[in-house]
Coordinates of C-alpha atoms in Angstrom, one line a residue:
X5 CA 5.5 -163.7 160.6
X6 CA 4.8 -161.9 163.8
X7 CA 7.7 -161.4 166.2
X8 CA 7.0 -161.2 169.9
X9 CA 9.4 -158.9 171.7
X10 CA 10.4 -160.0 175.2
X11 CA 9.7 -157.4 177.9
X12 CA 13.3 -156.8 178.8
X13 CA 14.3 -155.8 175.3
X14 CA 11.7 -153.1 174.7
X15 CA 13.7 -150.2 176.2
X16 CA 16.7 -151.2 174.1
X17 CA 14.6 -151.7 170.9
X18 CA 13.1 -148.3 171.4
X19 CA 16.6 -146.9 171.2
X20 CA 17.5 -148.7 168.1
X21 CA 14.4 -147.6 166.2
X22 CA 15.6 -144.0 166.4
X23 CA 19.3 -144.8 166.3
X24 CA 19.9 -144.4 162.6
X25 CA 18.2 -141.0 162.5
X26 CA 20.0 -139.9 165.6
X27 CA 23.4 -140.5 164.1
X28 CA 22.8 -137.5 161.8
X29 CA 22.8 -135.2 164.8
X30 CA 25.5 -136.8 166.9
X31 CA 28.9 -135.1 166.8
X32 CA 31.3 -137.9 166.4
X33 CA 34.7 -137.8 168.1
X34 CA 37.5 -138.6 165.7
X35 CA 39.9 -141.5 166.5
X36 CA 42.1 -140.1 169.3
X37 CA 45.7 -139.4 168.5
X38 CA 48.5 -141.3 170.3
X39 CA 49.0 -138.6 173.0
X40 CA 45.3 -138.6 174.0
X41 CA 44.1 -140.1 177.2
X42 CA 40.4 -140.4 176.5
X43 CA 38.9 -143.0 176.2
X44 CA 40.8 -144.4 179.2
X45 CA 40.6 -148.0 178.0
X46 CA 41.8 -148.9 174.5
X47 CA 42.3 -152.6 174.7
X48 CA 38.6 -153.5 174.5
X49 CA 35.3 -151.7 174.3
X50 CA 33.9 -150.7 177.7
X51 CA 30.6 -149.1 178.7
X52 CA 28.5 -147.9 181.6
X53 CA 31.2 -146.6 184.0
X54 CA 30.7 -146.9 187.7
X55 CA 33.6 -145.4 189.7
X56 CA 34.3 -146.2 193.4
X57 CA 36.9 -144.5 195.6
X58 CA 38.6 -146.9 198.1
X59 CA 41.8 -146.6 200.0
X60 CA 43.4 -143.9 197.8
X61 CA 42.5 -145.4 194.4
X62 CA 39.6 -145.1 192.0
X63 CA 38.1 -148.5 191.0
X64 CA 36.2 -148.3 187.8
X65 CA 33.6 -151.0 187.2
X66 CA 32.4 -151.3 183.5
X67 CA 30.5 -153.4 181.1
X68 CA 32.2 -155.0 178.1
X69 CA 30.8 -154.5 174.6
X70 CA 31.9 -157.5 172.4
X71 CA 33.9 -156.6 169.3
X72 CA 31.8 -156.1 166.2
X73 CA 28.6 -156.0 168.2
X74 CA 25.4 -155.0 166.4
X75 CA 23.4 -155.2 169.7
X76 CA 24.1 -154.7 173.4
X77 CA 26.1 -158.0 173.4
X78 CA 27.6 -158.1 176.9
X79 CA 28.7 -161.2 178.7
X80 CA 31.0 -159.9 181.5
X81 CA 32.0 -156.9 183.6
X82 CA 35.5 -155.5 184.0
X83 CA 37.4 -153.6 186.7
X84 CA 40.2 -151.0 186.3
X85 CA 41.9 -148.9 188.9
X86 CA 44.1 -145.8 189.1
X87 CA 45.8 -143.7 191.7
X88 CA 46.5 -140.7 189.4
X89 CA 43.4 -140.7 187.0
X90 CA 45.5 -141.2 183.9
X91 CA 47.4 -144.5 184.3
X92 CA 44.8 -147.3 184.6
X93 CA 45.5 -150.9 185.6
X94 CA 43.4 -153.6 184.0
X95 CA 42.2 -156.1 186.6
X96 CA 40.3 -158.3 184.1
X97 CA 36.8 -159.7 184.5
X98 CA 36.0 -160.7 188.1
X99 CA 32.3 -161.3 187.3
X100 CA 30.3 -162.5 184.4
X101 CA 27.0 -164.1 183.4
X102 CA 28.3 -167.4 184.7
X103 CA 28.6 -165.9 188.2
X104 CA 24.8 -166.0 188.4
X105 CA 23.5 -169.6 187.7
X106 CA 20.0 -168.2 187.2
X107 CA 21.0 -165.6 184.6
X108 CA 20.9 -166.3 180.8
X109 CA 22.2 -163.1 179.1
X110 CA 22.8 -159.3 179.1
X111 CA 25.6 -158.3 181.5
X112 CA 24.4 -154.7 181.5
X113 CA 25.0 -151.5 183.6
X114 CA 25.6 -151.9 187.3
X115 CA 27.4 -150.3 190.2
X116 CA 29.5 -151.5 193.1
X117 CA 29.7 -150.1 196.7
X118 CA 31.8 -150.9 199.8
X119 CA 30.4 -151.8 203.2
X120 CA 31.5 -153.7 206.2
X121 CA 34.6 -155.1 204.6
X122 CA 32.9 -156.3 201.5
X123 CA 32.2 -155.0 198.0
X124 CA 28.7 -155.4 196.6
X125 CA 28.1 -155.2 192.9
X126 CA 24.5 -154.7 191.7
X127 CA 23.9 -155.7 188.1
X128 CA 20.9 -156.3 185.8
X129 CA 20.7 -159.6 183.9
X130 CA 18.0 -161.7 182.3
X131 CA 16.4 -164.2 184.7
X132 CA 16.3 -167.5 182.7
X133 CA 13.1 -168.7 184.4
X134 CA 11.1 -165.6 183.7
X135 CA 12.7 -164.0 180.7
X136 CA 12.7 -160.6 182.4
X137 CA 15.5 -158.3 183.6
X138 CA 16.3 -158.8 187.3
X139 CA 18.9 -157.3 189.5
X140 CA 21.6 -159.6 191.0
X141 CA 24.2 -159.0 193.7
X142 CA 27.8 -160.0 193.4
X143 CA 30.0 -159.9 196.6
X144 CA 33.7 -160.0 197.2
X145 CA 36.2 -159.2 199.9
X146 CA 38.4 -157.4 197.3
X147 CA 37.5 -154.5 195.0
X148 CA 39.0 -156.5 192.1
X149 CA 37.2 -159.7 192.9
X150 CA 36.6 -162.4 192.2
X151 CA 32.9 -161.8 192.9
X152 CA 30.4 -164.5 193.7
X153 CA 26.6 -164.5 193.7
X154 CA 25.6 -163.1 197.2
X155 CA 22.1 -164.7 197.4
X156 CA 21.7 -167.2 194.6
X157 CA 18.7 -165.5 193.2
X158 CA 17.5 -162.0 192.1
X159 CA 17.4 -159.3 194.7
X160 CA 14.6 -157.6 193.0
X161 CA 12.8 -158.2 189.6
X162 CA 10.4 -156.0 187.7
X163 CA 11.9 -156.2 184.2
X164 CA 13.8 -152.9 184.4
X165 CA 17.5 -152.1 184.4
X166 CA 20.5 -150.0 185.5
X167 CA 20.8 -150.2 189.3
X168 CA 22.6 -147.5 191.3
X169 CA 23.4 -147.9 195.0
X170 CA 23.9 -145.1 197.5
X171 CA 24.6 -145.3 201.3
X172 CA 23.5 -142.2 203.2
X173 CA 25.3 -140.6 206.1
X174 CA 22.9 -142.3 208.6
X175 CA 23.9 -145.7 207.2
X176 CA 20.7 -146.3 205.3
X177 CA 21.4 -147.7 201.8
X178 CA 19.2 -147.2 198.8
X179 CA 19.0 -149.0 195.5
X180 CA 17.7 -147.0 192.5
X181 CA 17.0 -148.4 189.0
X182 CA 14.7 -148.2 186.0
X183 CA 13.8 -147.8 182.4
X184 CA 11.1 -146.7 181.5
X185 CA 10.2 -146.0 185.2
X186 CA 12.3 -145.0 188.1
X187 CA 12.3 -147.1 191.3
X188 CA 14.0 -147.4 194.7
X189 CA 14.1 -149.7 197.7
X190 CA 15.7 -149.3 201.1
X191 CA 18.4 -151.9 201.5
X192 CA 19.1 -153.5 204.8
X193 CA 22.5 -153.4 206.5
X194 CA 23.4 -156.8 205.0
X195 CA 23.1 -155.1 201.5
X196 CA 21.5 -158.3 200.1
X197 CA 17.9 -157.8 201.3
X198 CA 15.5 -154.8 201.6
X199 CA 12.8 -153.5 203.9
X200 CA 9.5 -152.2 202.8
X201 CA 8.1 -152.3 199.3
X202 CA 9.6 -151.4 195.9
X203 CA 8.6 -147.7 195.4
X204 CA 8.2 -145.9 192.1
X205 CA 9.5 -142.3 192.1
X206 CA 7.0 -140.0 190.3
X207 CA 8.5 -138.8 187.0
X208 CA 7.2 -135.2 186.9
X209 CA 8.3 -132.5 184.6
X210 CA 9.3 -130.4 187.5
X211 CA 11.5 -133.2 188.8
X212 CA 13.0 -134.5 185.6
X213 CA 12.4 -132.0 182.8
X214 CA 10.0 -131.9 179.9
X215 CA 10.3 -134.2 176.8
X216 CA 8.4 -133.1 173.7
X217 CA 6.4 -135.2 171.4
X218 CA 6.2 -138.4 173.5
X219 CA 3.0 -138.7 175.5
X220 CA 4.1 -142.0 177.0
X221 CA 7.3 -140.4 178.4
X222 CA 6.6 -136.8 179.3
X223 CA 9.9 -136.3 181.2
X224 CA 13.5 -136.4 180.1
X225 CA 14.4 -139.3 182.3
X226 CA 15.4 -142.4 180.3
X227 CA 17.7 -144.6 182.4
X228 CA 21.0 -145.0 184.1
X229 CA 20.4 -143.1 187.4
X230 CA 23.5 -142.2 189.5
X231 CA 22.7 -141.0 193.0
X232 CA 25.1 -139.4 195.5
X233 CA 25.2 -136.7 198.2
X234 CA 27.3 -133.6 198.4
X235 CA 27.2 -130.7 200.9
X236 CA 23.9 -131.9 202.2
X237 CA 22.2 -132.0 198.8
X238 CA 21.2 -135.2 196.9
X239 CA 22.1 -135.5 193.2
X240 CA 20.7 -137.8 190.6
X241 CA 22.4 -137.8 187.2
X242 CA 20.8 -139.8 184.5
X243 CA 20.8 -140.6 180.8
X244 CA 18.1 -138.4 179.2
X245 CA 15.8 -138.5 176.2
X246 CA 16.9 -141.4 174.0
X247 CA 17.9 -141.3 171.2
X248 CA 20.6 -140.1 171.2
X249 CA 20.9 -139.5 174.9
X250 CA 22.4 -136.6 176.8
X251 CA 23.2 -136.5 180.5
X252 CA 20.9 -134.5 182.7
X253 CA 20.6 -134.2 186.5
X254 CA 18.2 -133.4 189.3
X255 CA 18.6 -132.5 193.0
X256 CA 16.6 -133.1 196.1
X257 CA 16.6 -132.3 199.9
X258 CA 16.4 -136.1 200.7
X259 CA 17.3 -139.4 199.1
X260 CA 13.8 -140.1 197.9
X261 CA 13.0 -136.6 196.7
X262 CA 11.2 -134.5 195.9
X263 CA 13.4 -134.0 192.9
X264 CA 14.0 -130.8 190.9
X265 CA 15.4 -130.8 187.4
X266 CA 18.6 -128.8 187.1
X267 CA 19.8 -129.1 183.5
X268 CA 22.3 -130.7 181.3
X269 CA 25.7 -132.1 182.4
X270 CA 26.8 -133.4 179.0
X271 CA 25.0 -132.7 175.7
X272 CA 24.5 -135.2 172.9
X273 CA 27.8 -136.0 171.3
X274 CA 30.4 -138.7 170.9
X275 CA 29.3 -141.2 168.3
X276 CA 27.2 -143.4 170.7
X277 CA 23.4 -143.0 170.9
X278 CA 23.5 -144.0 174.6
X279 CA 25.5 -142.4 177.5
X280 CA 25.8 -143.3 181.1
X281 CA 27.0 -141.1 184.0
X282 CA 29.3 -141.8 187.0
X283 CA 30.4 -139.0 189.4
X284 CA 32.9 -139.0 192.2
X285 CA 35.1 -136.7 194.3
X286 CA 38.7 -138.0 194.5
X287 CA 41.9 -136.4 196.0
X288 CA 40.4 -132.9 196.1
X289 CA 38.8 -133.0 192.6
X290 CA 35.5 -133.9 191.0
X291 CA 35.2 -136.3 188.1
X292 CA 32.5 -137.1 185.6
X293 CA 32.7 -140.5 183.8
X294 CA 30.7 -141.3 180.7
X295 CA 31.0 -143.4 177.5
X296 CA 31.2 -142.7 173.8
X297 CA 32.1 -144.3 170.5
X298 CA 35.5 -142.7 170.0
X299 CA 37.7 -145.7 169.5
X300 CA 38.2 -147.1 165.9
X301 CA 35.2 -149.3 165.1
X302 CA 33.3 -147.6 168.0
X303 CA 29.6 -146.7 168.0
X304 CA 26.3 -147.3 169.8
X305 CA 27.1 -151.0 170.5
X306 CA 30.9 -150.7 170.8
X307 CA 31.4 -148.0 173.3
X308 CA 34.4 -146.7 175.4
X309 CA 34.6 -145.2 178.9
X310 CA 36.1 -141.7 179.3
X311 CA 36.4 -139.1 182.1
X312 CA 36.5 -135.3 182.6
X313 CA 37.5 -133.3 185.6
X314 CA 35.2 -130.5 186.6
X315 CA 34.4 -127.9 189.3
X316 CA 31.0 -127.4 190.8
X317 CA 29.6 -123.9 190.6
X318 CA 29.5 -121.9 193.7
X319 CA 25.8 -122.7 194.3
X320 CA 26.4 -126.4 194.0
X321 CA 25.2 -126.8 190.4
X322 CA 27.1 -128.9 187.9
X323 CA 28.5 -127.1 184.9
X324 CA 27.8 -128.4 181.4
X325 CA 30.8 -130.1 179.9
X326 CA 31.9 -131.6 176.6
X327 CA 33.7 -134.8 175.7
X328 CA 37.5 -134.3 175.1
X329 CA 40.3 -136.5 173.9
X330 CA 42.7 -135.1 176.6
X331 CA 40.7 -136.4 179.6
X332 CA 41.5 -135.6 183.2
X333 CA 44.9 -134.2 184.4
X334 CA 47.3 -136.5 186.2
X335 CA 47.5 -136.4 190.0
X336 CA 51.2 -136.5 190.9
X337 CA 53.6 -138.8 189.1
X338 CA 54.3 -142.5 188.6
X339 CA 57.3 -144.1 190.4
X340 CA 59.3 -146.2 187.9
X341 CA 61.5 -147.7 190.6
X342 CA 58.8 -150.0 191.9
X343 CA 57.3 -152.8 189.9
X344 CA 54.6 -151.5 187.5
X345 CA 52.2 -153.9 185.9
X346 CA 52.4 -153.9 182.1
X347 CA 48.6 -153.7 182.0
X348 CA 48.9 -150.2 183.7
X349 CA 48.3 -148.0 180.7
X350 CA 47.5 -144.4 179.8
X351 CA 47.3 -145.1 176.1
X352 CA 48.1 -148.1 173.9
X353 CA 48.2 -149.0 170.2
X354 CA 47.6 -152.6 169.2
X355 CA 48.0 -154.6 172.4
X356 CA 45.5 -156.6 174.3
X357 CA 45.4 -158.0 177.8
X358 CA 44.8 -161.5 179.1
X359 CA 44.9 -163.5 182.3
X360 CA 48.5 -164.4 183.5
X361 CA 49.4 -167.6 185.1
X362 CA 51.5 -165.6 187.5
X363 CA 48.4 -163.8 188.7
X364 CA 46.6 -160.7 187.5
X365 CA 46.8 -159.8 183.8
X366 CA 49.5 -159.4 181.2
X367 CA 49.9 -157.8 177.8
X368 CA 49.5 -160.2 175.0
X369 CA 49.1 -160.6 171.3
X370 CA 51.9 -158.1 170.8
X371 CA 53.0 -157.4 167.2
X372 CA 55.7 -155.4 165.5
X373 CA 55.0 -151.6 166.0
X374 CA 52.6 -152.0 168.9
X375 CA 53.2 -149.8 172.0
X376 CA 52.1 -148.7 175.4
X377 CA 52.3 -145.3 177.0
X378 CA 52.5 -144.6 180.8
X379 CA 52.1 -140.9 181.6
X380 CA 54.1 -138.7 184.0
X381 CA 57.0 -141.1 185.0
X382 CA 59.3 -139.5 187.5
X383 CA 62.9 -140.8 186.7
X384 CA 64.5 -138.2 189.0
X385 CA 68.3 -138.1 188.6
X386 CA 68.3 -141.0 186.2
X387 CA 67.6 -144.7 185.6
X388 CA 70.4 -147.1 185.0
X389 CA 68.5 -150.2 183.8
X390 CA 65.1 -151.6 182.9
X391 CA 63.8 -155.1 183.7
X392 CA 60.8 -156.7 182.1
X393 CA 59.0 -160.0 182.8
X394 CA 58.4 -161.6 179.4
X395 CA 57.2 -164.8 177.8
X396 CA 57.3 -165.9 174.2
X397 CA 56.1 -169.0 172.4
X398 CA 57.8 -167.7 169.3
X399 CA 61.3 -166.2 168.8
X400 CA 60.7 -163.0 170.9
X401 CA 61.5 -159.5 169.8
X402 CA 62.7 -156.2 171.3
X403 CA 61.3 -153.6 173.8
X404 CA 62.3 -150.1 172.8
X405 CA 62.3 -147.8 175.9
X406 CA 61.4 -144.3 174.6
X407 CA 60.5 -141.0 176.1
X408 CA 57.6 -138.7 175.1
X409 CA 56.6 -140.5 171.9
X410 CA 56.7 -143.7 169.9
X411 CA 59.6 -142.1 168.0
X412 CA 60.9 -140.2 171.0
X413 CA 64.3 -140.4 172.6
X414 CA 65.5 -144.0 172.7
X415 CA 67.0 -144.6 176.2
X416 CA 67.3 -148.4 176.1
X417 CA 66.5 -151.6 174.2
X418 CA 65.7 -155.0 175.8
X419 CA 66.0 -158.1 173.7
X420 CA 63.3 -160.7 174.4
X421 CA 64.2 -164.3 173.6
X422 CA 61.9 -167.2 173.0
X423 CA 61.0 -168.7 176.4
X424 CA 59.3 -171.9 175.2
X425 CA 55.7 -170.8 175.9
X426 CA 53.4 -167.8 176.0
X427 CA 53.1 -168.2 179.8
X428 CA 56.6 -169.4 180.4
X429 CA 58.1 -166.4 182.1
X430 CA 61.6 -165.0 182.2
X431 CA 63.1 -161.6 183.3
X432 CA 65.3 -159.6 180.9
X433 CA 67.3 -156.5 181.8
X434 CA 68.9 -153.9 179.6
X435 CA 70.9 -150.7 180.4
X436 CA 69.2 -147.3 180.2
X437 CA 70.8 -144.0 179.6
X438 CA 69.3 -140.5 179.4
X439 CA 66.1 -141.2 181.4
X440 CA 66.1 -138.3 183.8
X441 CA 63.4 -135.9 185.0
X442 CA 59.6 -136.6 184.4
X443 CA 58.5 -137.9 181.0
X444 CA 55.8 -140.0 179.4
X445 CA 57.2 -143.5 179.0
X446 CA 56.6 -145.4 175.8
X447 CA 57.4 -149.1 175.4
X448 CA 57.5 -149.8 171.7
X449 CA 57.6 -153.5 170.6
X450 CA 59.5 -154.6 167.5
X451 CA 60.4 -157.8 165.8
X452 CA 59.0 -160.3 163.2
X453 CA 55.7 -160.5 161.4
X454 CA 53.7 -162.6 163.9
X455 CA 53.0 -162.4 167.6
X456 CA 56.3 -161.5 169.4
X457 CA 56.0 -162.0 173.2
X458 CA 53.9 -161.3 176.3
X459 CA 54.8 -158.7 178.9
X460 CA 53.8 -159.0 182.6
X461 CA 55.5 -156.2 184.4
X462 CA 58.4 -153.7 184.2
X463 CA 60.7 -151.9 186.7
X464 CA 63.6 -149.5 186.4
X465 CA 66.6 -149.3 188.7
X466 CA 68.0 -146.0 189.8

């Protein structure tokens, strides 16, 4: 039987053909220990990071690899945010395939940008009527959504993927995308239409490096462009030479080129045969986002987003860097005396998140021995009590408040009763003693042999 391959899958199938062989040369990260902070999301598999700085926070837009995937099975996008680069708040899924009535499958890599009071999220999906990859635009007045279809149809369609959006200093916006080619259009000020024609960027070896042994693809460029400007120079990071991919980059004097290949940002490593870059400056530092297969069960179809802090070389070039389990350092400390969402996490073991009927997300599916870690909590002269918003459709359990480890100093224990439902919320409070100074805070959950309770937020009193 002859199998006809739809055009939009060819780039991905090309990866899979060489995937098995590539695993032999991929340096796999071991499952990260409890004190690690990379990958930065542990509750689900995430991929294709797209960071955005807005009003003193980093908003991280990602894809979502389904559990147990043996393909790029992705049905929604997710949003996380952080003010300190280590404690990340889960905002759930504000956009999915259902947002676009004309889309049939493949919620793959996109990027969001802010302009004129709105957030525009450019994503590739399969157009049901043509069977080809097309780029849609979601729009929202909030960085965490919900997003709606901005135009009710594709913005542009040529069967290729991975849109990146960039607004230049003069206000002109550009949309870049492509695999196997590289394209751009000039977006209009409304961010939902464009002027001029779709233009293909020449993939020259001078511009994008030399690939050996592939006459059809003579350059290193594969996919996933990420375009930005710094100190008058334009940068394009991209996933290079599948499979497995590394991250390379080029620079140019203008947003449309000519591009000059500069080298490797991140070599092949990490247990995933794809990678995807995102680069920002935030609060005086520079950060490189990527994905790997470092979580348990992780791999090329079950990926996880991570981040590293770096410093540009004096001539503006980007240093080569490796994946770590430590991640970026914390900016400042976290204030425990204001309400902190339970889904704000530096590291976790066992828990998941879900939509809360009180708004936002909550921790759910908590079992005996699960825990969450929040990093760098500034207790100051001391906390006197801890309050938690909880719900349980069972008999509840206990929240152990510990410092610096799951078996660290126990400073308080809150008893959680059954509340009559998993979204029937009640607030419990327990005394705290010995929580002074700055520590990593661990909430360890204990109780029976089934699901214990849900947790929506927590707050200490001084």
